[in-house]
PDB file of C-alpha atoms and ligand atoms in Angstrom:
ATOM      1  CA  MET A   1       0.000   0.000   0.000  1.00  0.00           C
ATOM      2  CA  LEU A   2       1.400   3.356  -0.991  1.00  0.00           C
ATOM      3  CA  VAL A   3       0.423   6.227   1.313  1.00  0.00           C
ATOM      4  CA  ILE A   4       0.694   9.735  -0.096  1.00  0.00           C
ATOM      5  CA  ILE A   5       0.165  12.632   2.295  1.00  0.00           C
ATOM      6  CA  LYS A   6      -0.600  15.987   0.692  1.00  0.00           C
ATOM      7  CA  LYS A   7      -1.186  19.436   2.106  1.00  0.00           C
ATOM      8  CA  ASP A   8      -4.888  19.797   1.479  1.00  0.00           C
ATOM      9  CA  TYR A   9      -7.987  18.728  -0.429  1.00  0.00           C
ATOM     10  CA  GLU A  10      -6.926  20.467  -3.618  1.00  0.00           C
ATOM     11  CA  GLU A  11      -3.620  18.604  -3.670  1.00  0.00           C
ATOM     12  CA  ILE A  12      -5.142  15.161  -3.041  1.00  0.00           C
ATOM     13  CA  SER A  13      -7.703  15.823  -5.774  1.00  0.00           C
ATOM     14  CA  PHE A  14      -5.007  16.746  -8.287  1.00  0.00           C
ATOM     15  CA  GLU A  15      -2.852  13.765  -7.311  1.00  0.00           C
ATOM     16  CA  GLY A  16      -5.799  11.389  -7.805  1.00  0.00           C
ATOM     17  CA  ALA A  17      -6.795  12.993 -11.111  1.00  0.00           C
ATOM     18  CA  LYS A  18      -3.250  12.658 -12.474  1.00  0.00           C
ATOM     19  CA  LEU A  19      -3.316   8.895 -11.820  1.00  0.00           C
ATOM     20  CA  VAL A  20      -6.693   8.511 -13.530  1.00  0.00           C
ATOM     21  CA  ALA A  21      -5.680  10.674 -16.502  1.00  0.00           C
ATOM     22  CA  SER A  22      -2.427   8.819 -16.986  1.00  0.00           C
ATOM     23  CA  LEU A  23      -4.317   5.509 -17.183  1.00  0.00           C
ATOM     24  CA  ILE A  24      -6.807   6.940 -19.723  1.00  0.00           C
ATOM     25  CA  ARG A  25      -3.915   8.172 -21.883  1.00  0.00           C
ATOM     26  CA  LYS A  26      -2.173   4.804 -21.691  1.00  0.00           C
ATOM     27  CA  LYS A  27      -5.320   2.714 -22.162  1.00  0.00           C
ATOM     28  CA  PRO A  28      -8.131   4.778 -23.766  1.00  0.00           C
ATOM     29  CA  ASP A  29     -10.657   1.936 -23.348  1.00  0.00           C
ATOM     30  CA  CYS A  30      -9.870   1.409 -19.674  1.00  0.00           C
ATOM     31  CA  VAL A  31     -12.532   0.400 -17.164  1.00  0.00           C
ATOM     32  CA  LEU A  32     -12.874   3.002 -14.413  1.00  0.00           C
ATOM     33  CA  GLY A  33     -14.686   2.540 -11.128  1.00  0.00           C
ATOM     34  CA  PHE A  34     -16.228   5.789  -9.955  1.00  0.00           C
ATOM     35  CA  ALA A  35     -17.315   6.810  -6.467  1.00  0.00           C
ATOM     36  CA  THR A  36     -19.781   9.407  -5.228  1.00  0.00           C
ATOM     37  CA  GLY A  37     -19.797  11.539  -2.080  1.00  0.00           C
ATOM     38  CA  SER A  38     -18.046  14.829  -1.463  1.00  0.00           C
ATOM     39  CA  THR A  39     -14.507  13.410  -1.537  1.00  0.00           C
ATOM     40  CA  PRO A  40     -14.076  12.708  -5.287  1.00  0.00           C
ATOM     41  CA  LEU A  41     -15.647  15.995  -6.414  1.00  0.00           C
ATOM     42  CA  GLY A  42     -12.288  17.787  -6.634  1.00  0.00           C
ATOM     43  CA  LEU A  43     -10.796  14.898  -8.613  1.00  0.00           C
ATOM     44  CA  TYR A  44     -13.751  15.053 -11.035  1.00  0.00           C
ATOM     45  CA  LYS A  45     -13.272  18.818 -11.456  1.00  0.00           C
ATOM     46  CA  HIS A  46      -9.689  18.174 -12.510  1.00  0.00           C
ATOM     47  CA  LEU A  47     -10.762  15.448 -14.965  1.00  0.00           C
ATOM     48  CA  ILE A  48     -13.289  17.870 -16.493  1.00  0.00           C
ATOM     49  CA  ARG A  49     -10.603  20.542 -16.797  1.00  0.00           C
ATOM     50  CA  MET A  50      -8.198  18.052 -18.370  1.00  0.00           C
ATOM     51  CA  HIS A  51     -10.911  17.043 -20.852  1.00  0.00           C
ATOM     52  CA  LYS A  52     -11.641  20.665 -21.793  1.00  0.00           C
ATOM     53  CA  ASP A  53      -8.106  22.067 -21.772  1.00  0.00           C
ATOM     54  CA  GLU A  54      -5.945  19.080 -22.615  1.00  0.00           C
ATOM     55  CA  GLY A  55      -8.294  16.944 -24.714  1.00  0.00           C
ATOM     56  CA  LEU A  56      -8.413  14.061 -22.236  1.00  0.00           C
ATOM     57  CA  ASP A  57     -10.586  11.649 -24.183  1.00  0.00           C
ATOM     58  CA  PHE A  58     -13.255   9.597 -22.403  1.00  0.00           C
ATOM     59  CA  SER A  59     -14.963   8.351 -25.578  1.00  0.00           C
ATOM     60  CA  LYS A  60     -13.818   4.752 -25.123  1.00  0.00           C
ATOM     61  CA  VAL A  61     -13.769   4.669 -21.317  1.00  0.00           C
ATOM     62  CA  ILE A  62     -16.076   2.166 -19.625  1.00  0.00           C
ATOM     63  CA  SER A  63     -17.365   3.091 -16.180  1.00  0.00           C
ATOM     64  CA  PHE A  64     -18.869   1.274 -13.223  1.00  0.00           C
ATOM     65  CA  ASN A  65     -20.103   3.058 -10.137  1.00  0.00           C
ATOM     66  CA  LEU A  66     -19.761   1.599  -6.685  1.00  0.00           C
ATOM     67  CA  ASP A  67     -23.263   2.019  -5.362  1.00  0.00           C
ATOM     68  CA  GLU A  68     -26.740   3.536  -5.463  1.00  0.00           C
ATOM     69  CA  TYR A  69     -29.552   4.114  -2.978  1.00  0.00           C
ATOM     70  CA  VAL A  70     -32.446   1.669  -3.223  1.00  0.00           C
ATOM     71  CA  GLY A  71     -35.723   3.350  -4.119  1.00  0.00           C
ATOM     72  CA  LEU A  72     -34.346   6.548  -5.674  1.00  0.00           C
ATOM     73  CA  PRO A  73     -34.994   6.918  -9.419  1.00  0.00           C
ATOM     74  CA  PRO A  74     -32.113   8.241 -11.566  1.00  0.00           C
ATOM     75  CA  SER A  75     -33.926  11.599 -11.793  1.00  0.00           C
ATOM     76  CA  HIS A  76     -33.885  12.113  -7.989  1.00  0.00           C
ATOM     77  CA  ASN A  77     -31.409  14.834  -7.140  1.00  0.00           C
ATOM     78  CA  GLN A  78     -29.812  12.712  -4.410  1.00  0.00           C
ATOM     79  CA  SER A  79     -29.485   9.566  -6.521  1.00  0.00           C
ATOM     80  CA  TYR A  80     -25.964   8.648  -7.502  1.00  0.00           C
ATOM     81  CA  HIS A  81     -27.071   8.565 -11.151  1.00  0.00           C
ATOM     82  CA  PHE A  82     -27.955  12.252 -10.846  1.00  0.00           C
ATOM     83  CA  PHE A  83     -24.732  12.980  -8.944  1.00  0.00           C
ATOM     84  CA  MET A  84     -22.539  11.400 -11.600  1.00  0.00           C
ATOM     85  CA  TRP A  85     -24.244  13.195 -14.485  1.00  0.00           C
ATOM     86  CA  GLU A  86     -24.152  16.562 -12.732  1.00  0.00           C
ATOM     87  CA  ASN A  87     -20.606  16.313 -11.441  1.00  0.00           C
ATOM     88  CA  LEU A  88     -18.806  14.462 -14.201  1.00  0.00           C
ATOM     89  CA  PHE A  89     -20.571  12.748 -17.097  1.00  0.00           C
ATOM     90  CA  LYS A  90     -22.345  15.728 -18.644  1.00  0.00           C
ATOM     91  CA  HIS A  91     -19.060  17.652 -18.766  1.00  0.00           C
ATOM     92  CA  ILE A  92     -16.975  15.011 -20.567  1.00  0.00           C
ATOM     93  CA  ASN A  93     -17.299  12.950 -23.754  1.00  0.00           C
ATOM     94  CA  ILE A  94     -18.039   9.589 -22.167  1.00  0.00           C
ATOM     95  CA  ASN A  95     -20.371   7.415 -24.249  1.00  0.00           C
ATOM     96  CA  PRO A  96     -23.613   7.009 -22.227  1.00  0.00           C
ATOM     97  CA  SER A  97     -23.834   3.369 -23.268  1.00  0.00           C
ATOM     98  CA  ASN A  98     -20.480   2.751 -21.545  1.00  0.00           C
ATOM     99  CA  ILE A  99     -21.782   3.982 -18.163  1.00  0.00           C
ATOM    100  CA  HIS A 100     -22.912   1.505 -15.500  1.00  0.00           C
ATOM    101  CA  ILE A 101     -24.469   2.542 -12.194  1.00  0.00           C
ATOM    102  CA  PRO A 102     -26.443   0.178  -9.938  1.00  0.00           C
ATOM    103  CA  MET A 103     -30.194   0.521 -10.508  1.00  0.00           C
ATOM    104  CA  GLY A 104     -31.785   1.497  -7.216  1.00  0.00           C
ATOM    105  CA  MET A 105     -35.215   0.921  -8.758  1.00  0.00           C
ATOM    106  CA  ALA A 106     -34.463  -2.627  -9.965  1.00  0.00           C
ATOM    107  CA  GLU A 107     -37.452  -4.886  -9.354  1.00  0.00           C
ATOM    108  CA  ASP A 108     -35.346  -7.952  -8.755  1.00  0.00           C
ATOM    109  CA  ILE A 109     -32.333  -6.632  -6.890  1.00  0.00           C
ATOM    110  CA  GLU A 110     -30.638  -9.997  -6.521  1.00  0.00           C
ATOM    111  CA  SER A 111     -30.690 -10.668 -10.277  1.00  0.00           C
ATOM    112  CA  PHE A 112     -29.566  -7.132 -10.943  1.00  0.00           C
ATOM    113  CA  CYS A 113     -26.554  -7.591  -8.651  1.00  0.00           C
ATOM    114  CA  GLU A 114     -25.584 -10.814 -10.426  1.00  0.00           C
ATOM    115  CA  TRP A 115     -25.899  -9.054 -13.780  1.00  0.00           C
ATOM    116  CA  TYR A 116     -23.724  -6.171 -12.548  1.00  0.00           C
ATOM    117  CA  GLU A 117     -20.960  -8.517 -11.405  1.00  0.00           C
ATOM    118  CA  ALA A 118     -21.075 -10.392 -14.730  1.00  0.00           C
ATOM    119  CA  LYS A 119     -20.960  -7.125 -16.652  1.00  0.00           C
ATOM    120  CA  ILE A 120     -17.778  -6.067 -14.853  1.00  0.00           C
ATOM    121  CA  VAL A 121     -16.213  -9.428 -15.686  1.00  0.00           C
ATOM    122  CA  SER A 122     -17.320  -9.122 -19.341  1.00  0.00           C
ATOM    123  CA  TYR A 123     -15.132  -6.006 -19.695  1.00  0.00           C
ATOM    124  CA  GLY A 124     -12.145  -7.796 -18.183  1.00  0.00           C
ATOM    125  CA  GLY A 125     -12.574  -6.269 -14.710  1.00  0.00           C
ATOM    126  CA  ILE A 126     -12.072  -2.772 -13.356  1.00  0.00           C
ATOM    127  CA  ASP A 127      -8.670  -1.291 -14.139  1.00  0.00           C
ATOM    128  CA  LEU A 128      -8.793   1.473 -11.543  1.00  0.00           C
ATOM    129  CA  GLN A 129     -11.296   1.975  -8.757  1.00  0.00           C
ATOM    130  CA  ILE A 130     -11.650   5.345  -7.028  1.00  0.00           C
ATOM    131  CA  LEU A 131     -12.728   5.069  -3.394  1.00  0.00           C
ATOM    132  CA  GLY A 132     -13.756   7.419  -0.627  1.00  0.00           C
ATOM    133  CA  ILE A 133     -14.045   6.191   2.935  1.00  0.00           C
ATOM    134  CA  GLY A 134     -16.801   6.635   5.491  1.00  0.00           C
ATOM    135  CA  SER A 135     -15.979   8.015   8.920  1.00  0.00           C
ATOM    136  CA  ASN A 136     -16.935   4.526  10.176  1.00  0.00           C
ATOM    137  CA  GLY A 137     -14.457   2.825   7.822  1.00  0.00           C
ATOM    138  CA  HIS A 138     -16.906   1.780   5.128  1.00  0.00           C
ATOM    139  CA  ILE A 139     -15.934   1.609   1.467  1.00  0.00           C
ATOM    140  CA  ALA A 140     -18.788   2.066  -0.995  1.00  0.00           C
ATOM    141  CA  PHE A 141     -21.759   1.087   1.197  1.00  0.00           C
ATOM    142  CA  ASN A 142     -19.946  -1.852   2.753  1.00  0.00           C
ATOM    143  CA  GLU A 143     -20.720  -0.943   6.315  1.00  0.00           C
ATOM    144  CA  PRO A 144     -18.817  -2.171   9.384  1.00  0.00           C
ATOM    145  CA  GLY A 145     -19.372  -5.912   9.703  1.00  0.00           C
ATOM    146  CA  SER A 146     -19.543  -6.479   5.944  1.00  0.00           C
ATOM    147  CA  SER A 147     -18.001  -9.721   4.807  1.00  0.00           C
ATOM    148  CA  LEU A 148     -14.573  -9.002   3.414  1.00  0.00           C
ATOM    149  CA  GLY A 149     -15.319 -11.375   0.529  1.00  0.00           C
ATOM    150  CA  SER A 150     -18.736  -9.870  -0.268  1.00  0.00           C
ATOM    151  CA  ARG A 151     -20.058  -9.257  -3.787  1.00  0.00           C
ATOM    152  CA  THR A 152     -22.530  -6.723  -5.200  1.00  0.00           C
ATOM    153  CA  ARG A 153     -25.666  -6.890  -3.051  1.00  0.00           C
ATOM    154  CA  ILE A 154     -28.215  -4.909  -1.067  1.00  0.00           C
ATOM    155  CA  LYS A 155     -27.014  -3.502   2.269  1.00  0.00           C
ATOM    156  CA  THR A 156     -28.795  -1.835   5.156  1.00  0.00           C
ATOM    157  CA  LEU A 157     -27.201   1.527   5.917  1.00  0.00           C
ATOM    158  CA  LYS A 158     -25.953   2.195   9.436  1.00  0.00           C
ATOM    159  CA  GLU A 159     -27.435   5.074  11.359  1.00  0.00           C
ATOM    160  CA  LYS A 160     -24.001   6.762  11.371  1.00  0.00           C
ATOM    161  CA  THR A 161     -23.879   6.682   7.563  1.00  0.00           C
ATOM    162  CA  ARG A 162     -27.463   7.924   7.254  1.00  0.00           C
ATOM    163  CA  ASN A 163     -26.585  10.732   9.649  1.00  0.00           C
ATOM    164  CA  ASP A 164     -23.419  11.607   7.708  1.00  0.00           C
ATOM    165  CA  ASN A 165     -25.476  11.768   4.505  1.00  0.00           C
ATOM    166  CA  ALA A 166     -28.517  13.533   5.985  1.00  0.00           C
ATOM    167  CA  ARG A 167     -26.958  16.867   5.033  1.00  0.00           C
ATOM    168  CA  PHE A 168     -27.885  16.150   1.424  1.00  0.00           C
ATOM    169  CA  PHE A 169     -31.551  15.413   2.187  1.00  0.00           C
ATOM    170  CA  LYS A 170     -34.365  17.505   3.685  1.00  0.00           C
ATOM    171  CA  ASN A 171     -34.133  15.536   6.903  1.00  0.00           C
ATOM    172  CA  PHE A 172     -32.766  12.311   8.363  1.00  0.00           C
ATOM    173  CA  GLU A 173     -35.995  10.403   7.683  1.00  0.00           C
ATOM    174  CA  GLU A 174     -35.607  11.000   3.953  1.00  0.00           C
ATOM    175  CA  VAL A 175     -32.213   9.294   3.775  1.00  0.00           C
ATOM    176  CA  PRO A 176     -32.794   5.854   2.207  1.00  0.00           C
ATOM    177  CA  LYS A 177     -32.291   2.860   4.489  1.00  0.00           C
ATOM    178  CA  PHE A 178     -30.883   0.528   1.842  1.00  0.00           C
ATOM    179  CA  ALA A 179     -28.369   0.659  -0.963  1.00  0.00           C
ATOM    180  CA  ILE A 180     -27.000  -1.588  -3.687  1.00  0.00           C
ATOM    181  CA  THR A 181     -23.249  -1.717  -3.381  1.00  0.00           C
ATOM    182  CA  MET A 182     -20.334  -3.502  -4.966  1.00  0.00           C
ATOM    183  CA  GLY A 183     -18.953  -5.892  -2.376  1.00  0.00           C
ATOM    184  CA  VAL A 184     -15.601  -5.683  -0.660  1.00  0.00           C
ATOM    185  CA  GLY A 185     -14.534  -8.692  -2.720  1.00  0.00           C
ATOM    186  CA  THR A 186     -15.692  -6.995  -5.923  1.00  0.00           C
ATOM    187  CA  ILE A 187     -13.686  -3.877  -5.081  1.00  0.00           C
ATOM    188  CA  MET A 188     -10.583  -5.897  -4.216  1.00  0.00           C
ATOM    189  CA  GLU A 189     -10.615  -7.441  -7.708  1.00  0.00           C
ATOM    190  CA  ALA A 190     -10.010  -4.049  -9.306  1.00  0.00           C
ATOM    191  CA  LYS A 191      -6.481  -3.967 -10.673  1.00  0.00           C
ATOM    192  CA  ARG A 192      -5.685  -0.707  -8.930  1.00  0.00           C
ATOM    193  CA  LEU A 193      -7.307   1.142  -6.023  1.00  0.00           C
ATOM    194  CA  ILE A 194      -7.060   4.828  -5.214  1.00  0.00           C
ATOM    195  CA  LEU A 195      -8.541   5.716  -1.845  1.00  0.00           C
ATOM    196  CA  LEU A 196      -8.920   9.412  -1.079  1.00  0.00           C
ATOM    197  CA  ALA A 197      -9.689  11.050   2.250  1.00  0.00           C
ATOM    198  CA  ASN A 198      -9.535  14.526   3.658  1.00  0.00           C
ATOM    199  CA  GLY A 199     -10.399  16.229   6.906  1.00  0.00           C
ATOM    200  CA  LYS A 200     -10.242  15.385  10.601  1.00  0.00           C
ATOM    201  CA  SER A 201     -13.476  13.393  10.513  1.00  0.00           C
ATOM    202  CA  LYS A 202     -11.658  10.719   8.479  1.00  0.00           C
ATOM    203  CA  ALA A 203      -8.497  10.539  10.634  1.00  0.00           C
ATOM    204  CA  GLU A 204      -9.629   7.589  12.755  1.00  0.00           C
ATOM    205  CA  ALA A 205     -10.815   5.579   9.745  1.00  0.00           C
ATOM    206  CA  ILE A 206      -7.535   6.279   7.931  1.00  0.00           C
ATOM    207  CA  LYS A 207      -5.494   5.267  10.976  1.00  0.00           C
ATOM    208  CA  ALA A 208      -7.364   1.932  11.040  1.00  0.00           C
ATOM    209  CA  THR A 209      -7.110   1.478   7.273  1.00  0.00           C
ATOM    210  CA  VAL A 210      -3.387   2.096   7.041  1.00  0.00           C
ATOM    211  CA  GLU A 211      -2.043   0.883  10.384  1.00  0.00           C
ATOM    212  CA  GLY A 212      -4.747  -1.176  12.069  1.00  0.00           C
ATOM    213  CA  PRO A 213      -5.448  -4.896  11.955  1.00  0.00           C
ATOM    214  CA  ILE A 214      -7.555  -6.058   9.018  1.00  0.00           C
ATOM    215  CA  MET A 215     -11.105  -6.553  10.233  1.00  0.00           C
ATOM    216  CA  ALA A 216     -14.681  -6.437   9.068  1.00  0.00           C
ATOM    217  CA  LYS A 217     -15.356  -3.709  11.661  1.00  0.00           C
ATOM    218  CA  TYR A 218     -13.429  -1.393   9.309  1.00  0.00           C
ATOM    219  CA  PRO A 219     -14.021  -2.846   5.816  1.00  0.00           C
ATOM    220  CA  ALA A 220     -11.496  -0.381   4.337  1.00  0.00           C
ATOM    221  CA  THR A 221      -8.673  -2.186   6.190  1.00  0.00           C
ATOM    222  CA  ILE A 222      -8.797  -4.946   3.544  1.00  0.00           C
ATOM    223  CA  VAL A 223      -7.127  -2.483   1.173  1.00  0.00           C
ATOM    224  CA  GLN A 224      -3.861  -3.373   2.966  1.00  0.00           C
ATOM    225  CA  LEU A 225      -3.956  -6.697   1.100  1.00  0.00           C
ATOM    226  CA  HIS A 226      -4.291  -5.130  -2.343  1.00  0.00           C
ATOM    227  CA  GLN A 227      -1.150  -5.240  -4.415  1.00  0.00           C
ATOM    228  CA  TYR A 228      -1.682  -1.840  -6.027  1.00  0.00           C
ATOM    229  CA  ALA A 229      -3.518   0.370  -3.564  1.00  0.00           C
ATOM    230  CA  THR A 230      -2.701   4.040  -3.222  1.00  0.00           C
ATOM    231  CA  VAL A 231      -4.093   5.963  -0.266  1.00  0.00           C
ATOM    232  CA  ILE A 232      -4.012   9.712  -0.850  1.00  0.00           C
ATOM    233  CA  VAL A 233      -4.820  11.802   2.200  1.00  0.00           C
ATOM    234  CA  ASP A 234      -4.492  15.366   3.350  1.00  0.00           C
ATOM    235  CA  LYS A 235      -2.641  16.331   6.540  1.00  0.00           C
ATOM    236  CA  GLU A 236      -5.801  16.315   8.637  1.00  0.00           C
ATOM    237  CA  ALA A 237      -6.931  12.845   7.569  1.00  0.00           C
ATOM    238  CA  ALA A 238      -3.343  11.647   8.143  1.00  0.00           C
ATOM    239  CA  GLY A 239      -3.303  13.272  11.582  1.00  0.00           C
ATOM    240  CA  LEU A 240      -3.365  10.039  13.629  1.00  0.00           C
ATOM    241  CA  LEU A 241      -0.885   8.050  11.523  1.00  0.00           C
ATOM    242  CA  GLU A 242       2.270   7.022  13.384  1.00  0.00           C
ATOM    243  CA  GLY A 243       4.386   5.663  10.525  1.00  0.00           C
ATOM    244  CA  ASP A 244       6.742   7.655   8.345  1.00  0.00           C
ATOM    245  CA  TYR A 245       5.200   8.047   4.911  1.00  0.00           C
ATOM    246  CA  SER A 246       7.519  10.645   3.485  1.00  0.00           C
ATOM    247  CA  THR A 247       8.458   9.832  -0.085  1.00  0.00           C
TER     248      THR A 247
HETATM  249  P1  LIG B 301     -17.802  11.573   1.630  1.00  0.00           P
HETATM  250  O1  LIG B 301     -18.284  10.079   1.794  1.00  0.00           O
HETATM  251  O2  LIG B 301     -16.879  11.577   0.465  1.00  0.00           O
HETATM  252  O3  LIG B 301     -19.032  12.376   1.384  1.00  0.00           O
HETATM  253  O4  LIG B 301     -17.102  11.941   2.913  1.00  0.00           O
HETATM  254  C1  LIG B 301     -17.373   9.050   1.633  1.00  0.00           C
HETATM  255  C2  LIG B 301     -18.030   7.721   1.856  1.00  0.00           C
HETATM  256  O5  LIG B 301     -19.010   7.654   2.629  1.00  0.00           O
HETATM  257  O6  LIG B 301     -17.573   6.727   1.272  1.00  0.00           O
END
């Protein structure tokens, strides 16, 4: 696991974007795993700028998103479909037919999840997966206690996560209780992982992820076993780390 500590949010966003852009330039038809939440927004802004100013070409890129709330249609302004279109897809030249996001309105969720896993495999797997991390150590919506070998499935959201995300909804009650999420095992099969975190609220989760024992209580700790995982954090999120990560 490579740990990169940067000054602030802007620097981690740029660092992450450079890794993504360099893969797209090397392999124009790469398979990217996208994440939602506030953390990757800065990285997406850089990708949009690189597309507009430097001609970064997404026309052959295939994308898979990590997760989606159950029960929110793509048109809902808090759905992850909406988030991805607003914050990235509508600003770049990605082919809409190459975009995959879990369907929160799927009638048969179990079959949908199987289809999603098979679809990832049909493209040869995810080349690079972008990850945020929850303050409780979740990755995607794999909440504490998730099986470390889990696949795409429906998960019940923890109260902590619903509270963290309530800021985006009118009130806590409106935050969905369930989500479809790639599993920890699905994420670990990506050829490369980039986990981003910023701010003090993530310091404990980052400490566990980088230096703690691997355990389902903090699903993100499994990233320690990935051969090509890069953790990019700002000084605040790195605040509890004891090791020396200077490069
Ligand atoms: P955030 O969420 O980027 O909004 O902090 C991250 C996550 O819950 O995975």
